[in-house]
mmCIF file of C-alpha atoms in Angstrom:
data_model
loop_
_atom_site.group_PDB
_atom_site.id
_atom_site.type_symbol
_atom_site.label_atom_id
_atom_site.label_comp_id
_atom_site.label_asym_id
_atom_site.label_seq_id
_atom_site.Cartn_x
_atom_site.Cartn_y
_atom_site.Cartn_z
ATOM 1 C CA MET A 10 88.317 110.405 89.528
ATOM 2 C CA ILE A 11 88.335 113.012 92.374
ATOM 3 C CA ARG A 12 85.086 114.801 92.684
ATOM 4 C CA VAL A 13 85.167 118.042 94.570
ATOM 5 C CA VAL A 14 81.712 118.899 95.938
ATOM 6 C CA THR A 15 81.293 122.377 97.486
ATOM 7 C CA LEU A 16 79.104 123.078 100.561
ATOM 8 C CA ASP A 17 79.540 126.796 100.235
ATOM 9 C CA PRO A 18 80.079 129.210 97.285
ATOM 10 C CA PHE A 19 83.654 129.334 95.839
ATOM 11 C CA ASP A 20 85.171 131.197 92.953
ATOM 12 C CA ASP A 21 85.115 129.026 89.734
ATOM 13 C CA LYS A 22 88.681 130.020 88.816
ATOM 14 C CA GLN A 23 89.980 129.130 92.203
ATOM 15 C CA LEU A 24 88.205 125.698 92.059
ATOM 16 C CA ALA A 25 89.666 125.042 88.565
ATOM 17 C CA LYS A 26 93.186 125.786 89.922
ATOM 18 C CA PHE A 27 92.472 123.564 92.957
ATOM 19 C CA ASN A 28 91.376 120.666 90.727
ATOM 20 C CA ARG A 29 94.407 121.084 88.461
ATOM 21 C CA THR A 30 96.624 120.741 91.546
ATOM 22 C CA LEU A 31 94.750 117.568 92.637
ATOM 23 C CA TYR A 32 95.179 116.192 89.122
ATOM 24 C CA THR A 33 98.913 116.884 89.140
ATOM 25 C CA ALA A 34 99.320 115.309 92.594
ATOM 26 C CA PHE A 35 97.397 112.091 91.905
ATOM 27 C CA GLY A 36 97.450 111.732 88.150
ATOM 28 C CA VAL A 37 93.713 111.060 87.971
ATOM 29 C CA GLY A 38 90.918 113.369 86.848
ATOM 30 C CA SER A 39 89.666 115.953 89.281
ATOM 31 C CA GLU A 40 86.629 118.152 88.740
ATOM 32 C CA HIS A 41 84.147 120.301 90.636
ATOM 33 C CA SER A 42 81.090 118.058 90.615
ATOM 34 C CA GLY A 43 78.606 120.631 91.862
ATOM 35 C CA SER A 44 77.398 121.590 95.278
ATOM 36 C CA ALA A 45 75.476 119.855 98.069
ATOM 37 C CA GLU A 46 73.480 121.092 101.090
ATOM 38 C CA VAL A 47 74.479 120.711 104.667
ATOM 39 C CA PRO A 48 71.748 118.531 106.211
ATOM 40 C CA ALA A 49 68.991 120.382 108.015
ATOM 41 C CA GLY A 50 69.576 120.915 111.738
ATOM 42 C CA MET A 51 73.413 120.633 111.412
ATOM 43 C CA SER A 52 74.933 123.834 112.721
ATOM 44 C CA GLU A 53 78.386 125.289 112.834
ATOM 45 C CA PRO A 54 80.878 123.993 113.876
ATOM 46 C CA LEU A 55 80.038 121.071 111.593
ATOM 47 C CA ASP A 56 80.447 117.524 112.810
ATOM 48 C CA ALA A 57 82.739 116.156 110.050
ATOM 49 C CA GLU A 58 82.024 112.466 110.608
ATOM 50 C CA LYS A 59 78.276 112.996 110.702
ATOM 51 C CA LEU A 60 78.385 115.227 107.689
ATOM 52 C CA LEU A 61 80.229 112.638 105.578
ATOM 53 C CA GLU A 62 77.495 110.144 106.387
ATOM 54 C CA GLU A 63 74.509 112.371 105.939
ATOM 55 C CA VAL A 64 75.192 114.689 103.048
ATOM 56 C CA LYS A 65 73.008 113.694 100.069
ATOM 57 C CA GLY A 66 72.909 114.230 96.318
ATOM 58 C CA ILE A 67 76.488 113.416 95.486
ATOM 59 C CA ARG A 68 76.763 111.599 92.147
ATOM 60 C CA ALA A 69 79.911 109.434 92.021
ATOM 61 C CA TYR A 70 81.095 106.125 90.583
ATOM 62 C CA LYS A 71 82.284 103.244 92.807
ATOM 63 C CA ASP A 72 85.998 104.069 92.425
ATOM 64 C CA ASP A 73 85.595 107.837 92.726
ATOM 65 C CA LYS A 74 86.899 109.789 95.730
ATOM 66 C CA VAL A 75 84.743 112.675 96.973
ATOM 67 C CA LEU A 76 86.209 115.702 98.714
ATOM 68 C CA LEU A 77 83.573 117.985 100.363
ATOM 69 C CA LEU A 78 84.860 121.500 100.465
ATOM 70 C CA THR A 79 83.499 124.075 102.937
ATOM 71 C CA SER A 80 84.382 127.463 104.333
ATOM 72 C CA ARG A 81 82.656 126.619 107.624
ATOM 73 C CA LYS A 82 84.393 125.597 110.797
ATOM 74 C CA LEU A 83 84.500 121.883 111.699
ATOM 75 C CA LYS A 84 83.874 120.708 115.201
ATOM 76 C CA ASP A 85 86.916 119.742 117.306
ATOM 77 C CA ARG A 86 87.486 115.984 117.534
ATOM 78 C CA ASP A 87 87.523 114.098 120.821
ATOM 79 C CA LEU A 88 90.801 112.115 121.075
ATOM 80 C CA PRO A 89 92.173 110.013 123.897
ATOM 81 C CA SER A 90 94.660 112.840 124.604
ATOM 82 C CA GLY A 91 91.906 115.598 124.520
ATOM 83 C CA LYS A 92 90.118 117.732 122.003
ATOM 84 C CA ALA A 93 91.861 118.371 118.683
ATOM 85 C CA PRO A 94 90.993 121.121 116.189
ATOM 86 C CA THR A 95 90.415 119.875 112.749
ATOM 87 C CA SER A 96 90.524 121.298 109.236
ATOM 88 C CA GLY A 97 89.621 118.074 107.561
ATOM 89 C CA PHE A 98 88.603 114.507 108.108
ATOM 90 C CA ALA A 99 88.773 111.277 106.113
ATOM 91 C CA ARG A 100 88.227 107.651 107.032
ATOM 92 C CA TYR A 101 91.161 105.488 105.915
ATOM 93 C CA GLY A 102 90.383 103.567 102.749
ATOM 94 C CA LYS A 103 86.853 104.953 102.276
ATOM 95 C CA ASP A 104 85.452 107.222 99.538
ATOM 96 C CA ARG A 105 84.623 110.575 101.165
ATOM 97 C CA ALA A 106 86.640 113.252 102.921
ATOM 98 C CA ILE A 107 85.839 116.804 104.017
ATOM 99 C CA LEU A 108 88.144 119.775 104.097
ATOM 100 C CA SER A 109 87.391 123.133 105.731
ATOM 101 C CA ILE A 110 89.198 126.321 104.649
ATOM 102 C CA ALA A 111 87.955 128.050 107.844
ATOM 103 C CA PRO A 112 91.362 128.084 109.485
ATOM 104 C CA PHE A 113 92.675 129.947 106.429
ATOM 105 C CA LYS A 114 89.720 131.991 105.303
ATOM 106 C CA ASP A 115 90.620 132.366 101.564
ATOM 107 C CA LEU A 116 91.221 129.670 98.929
ATOM 108 C CA GLU A 117 93.299 131.966 96.798
ATOM 109 C CA LYS A 118 95.492 133.625 99.437
ATOM 110 C CA ASP A 119 96.106 130.414 101.409
ATOM 111 C CA PHE A 120 96.234 128.057 98.403
ATOM 112 C CA LYS A 121 99.391 126.119 99.395
ATOM 113 C CA PRO A 122 98.331 125.039 102.922
ATOM 114 C CA ILE A 123 94.761 124.379 101.826
ATOM 115 C CA THR A 124 95.887 122.093 98.917
ATOM 116 C CA ARG A 125 98.460 120.434 101.200
ATOM 117 C CA HIS A 126 95.584 119.519 103.548
ATOM 118 C CA ALA A 127 93.447 118.309 100.611
ATOM 119 C CA LEU A 128 96.242 116.013 99.458
ATOM 120 C CA HIS A 129 96.506 114.693 102.975
ATOM 121 C CA GLN A 130 92.780 113.915 103.230
ATOM 122 C CA LEU A 131 92.660 112.345 99.770
ATOM 123 C CA GLY A 132 95.799 110.340 100.498
ATOM 124 C CA THR A 133 94.064 108.893 103.593
ATOM 125 C CA LEU A 134 91.223 107.733 101.302
ATOM 126 C CA TRP A 135 93.810 105.952 99.185
ATOM 127 C CA GLU A 136 95.177 104.283 102.327
ATOM 128 C CA LEU A 137 98.353 106.315 102.692
ATOM 129 C CA HIS A 138 99.781 106.482 106.175
ATOM 130 C CA HIS A 139 101.415 109.410 107.846
ATOM 131 C CA CYS A 140 104.924 110.064 106.557
ATOM 132 C CA LEU A 141 108.186 110.929 108.368
ATOM 133 C CA ASP A 142 109.305 113.297 105.566
ATOM 134 C CA PRO A 143 108.202 116.872 106.650
ATOM 135 C CA ARG A 144 108.165 117.935 102.953
ATOM 136 C CA CYS A 145 105.410 115.401 102.178
ATOM 137 C CA SER A 146 101.716 116.145 102.377
ATOM 138 C CA MET A 147 101.214 112.966 104.337
ATOM 139 C CA TYR A 148 103.300 114.347 107.134
ATOM 140 C CA PRO A 149 101.116 114.683 110.311
ATOM 141 C CA PRO A 150 98.977 117.787 109.843
ATOM 142 C CA TRP A 151 98.959 118.776 113.520
ATOM 143 C CA THR A 152 102.698 119.575 113.436
ATOM 144 C CA PRO A 153 103.588 123.300 113.476
ATOM 145 C CA SER A 154 105.479 123.087 110.181
ATOM 146 C CA PHE A 155 102.775 121.346 108.153
ATOM 147 C CA ASN A 156 101.177 124.546 106.762
ATOM 148 C CA GLN A 157 104.534 125.879 105.550
ATOM 149 C CA GLY A 158 105.197 122.921 103.259
ATOM 150 C CA ASP A 159 104.407 122.510 99.593
ATOM 151 C CA HIS A 160 101.438 120.503 98.209
ATOM 152 C CA ILE A 161 103.630 117.523 97.101
ATOM 153 C CA PHE A 162 104.214 113.895 98.017
ATOM 154 C CA CYS A 163 107.554 112.367 98.783
ATOM 155 C CA THR A 164 108.751 109.713 96.304
ATOM 156 C CA PHE A 165 107.579 106.836 98.529
ATOM 157 C CA CYS A 166 104.038 108.281 99.101
ATOM 158 C CA ARG A 167 103.709 109.151 95.382
ATOM 159 C CA GLU A 168 104.608 105.660 94.461
ATOM 160 C CA LYS A 169 102.180 104.245 97.029
ATOM 161 C CA SER A 170 99.272 106.440 95.791
ATOM 162 C CA GLU A 171 99.986 105.409 92.176
ATOM 163 C CA GLN A 172 99.880 101.701 93.206
ATOM 164 C CA LYS A 173 96.580 102.202 95.088
ATOM 165 C CA ILE A 174 95.089 104.127 92.143
ATOM 166 C CA ARG A 175 96.096 101.447 89.587
ATOM 167 C CA LEU A 176 94.583 98.740 91.853
ATOM 168 C CA ALA A 177 91.310 100.709 92.121
ATOM 169 C CA LYS A 178 91.097 100.946 88.339
ATOM 170 C CA SER A 179 91.589 97.226 87.725
#
């Protein structure tokens, strides 16, 4: 099950459409599982790694994946090559990811790139690697063409995600 937990207010109809798209992409249930508070003292831009560790009150089962959704800006990440802007973060093979719609501003108007980023973050939780197919949501998100693509997986990534999900259920 994919549990979308909001850190800010979002329109219920837009969240329902968002969850239907996640369901279609992964073939597992996806629902808005309520909202959570940003921990006290954490200011914008939000530290994505720290937020994933510190946000409380999320109810989920062991095999659930949680996607925190926010409209606030996330802090740039420090990489060996310099600072990198980020719209989302997930630790490979773990159970929580965060996605910010701040670079886009509106879930309805920018639905395609936002859901493409969501698929990428959730794919990372299910241990999918970056893909060489630019049409795939697992294509590296820092590439200029990433936001123009559809919210889909290539055949290889789709099969890998299905294998990972089946393994998690057994």
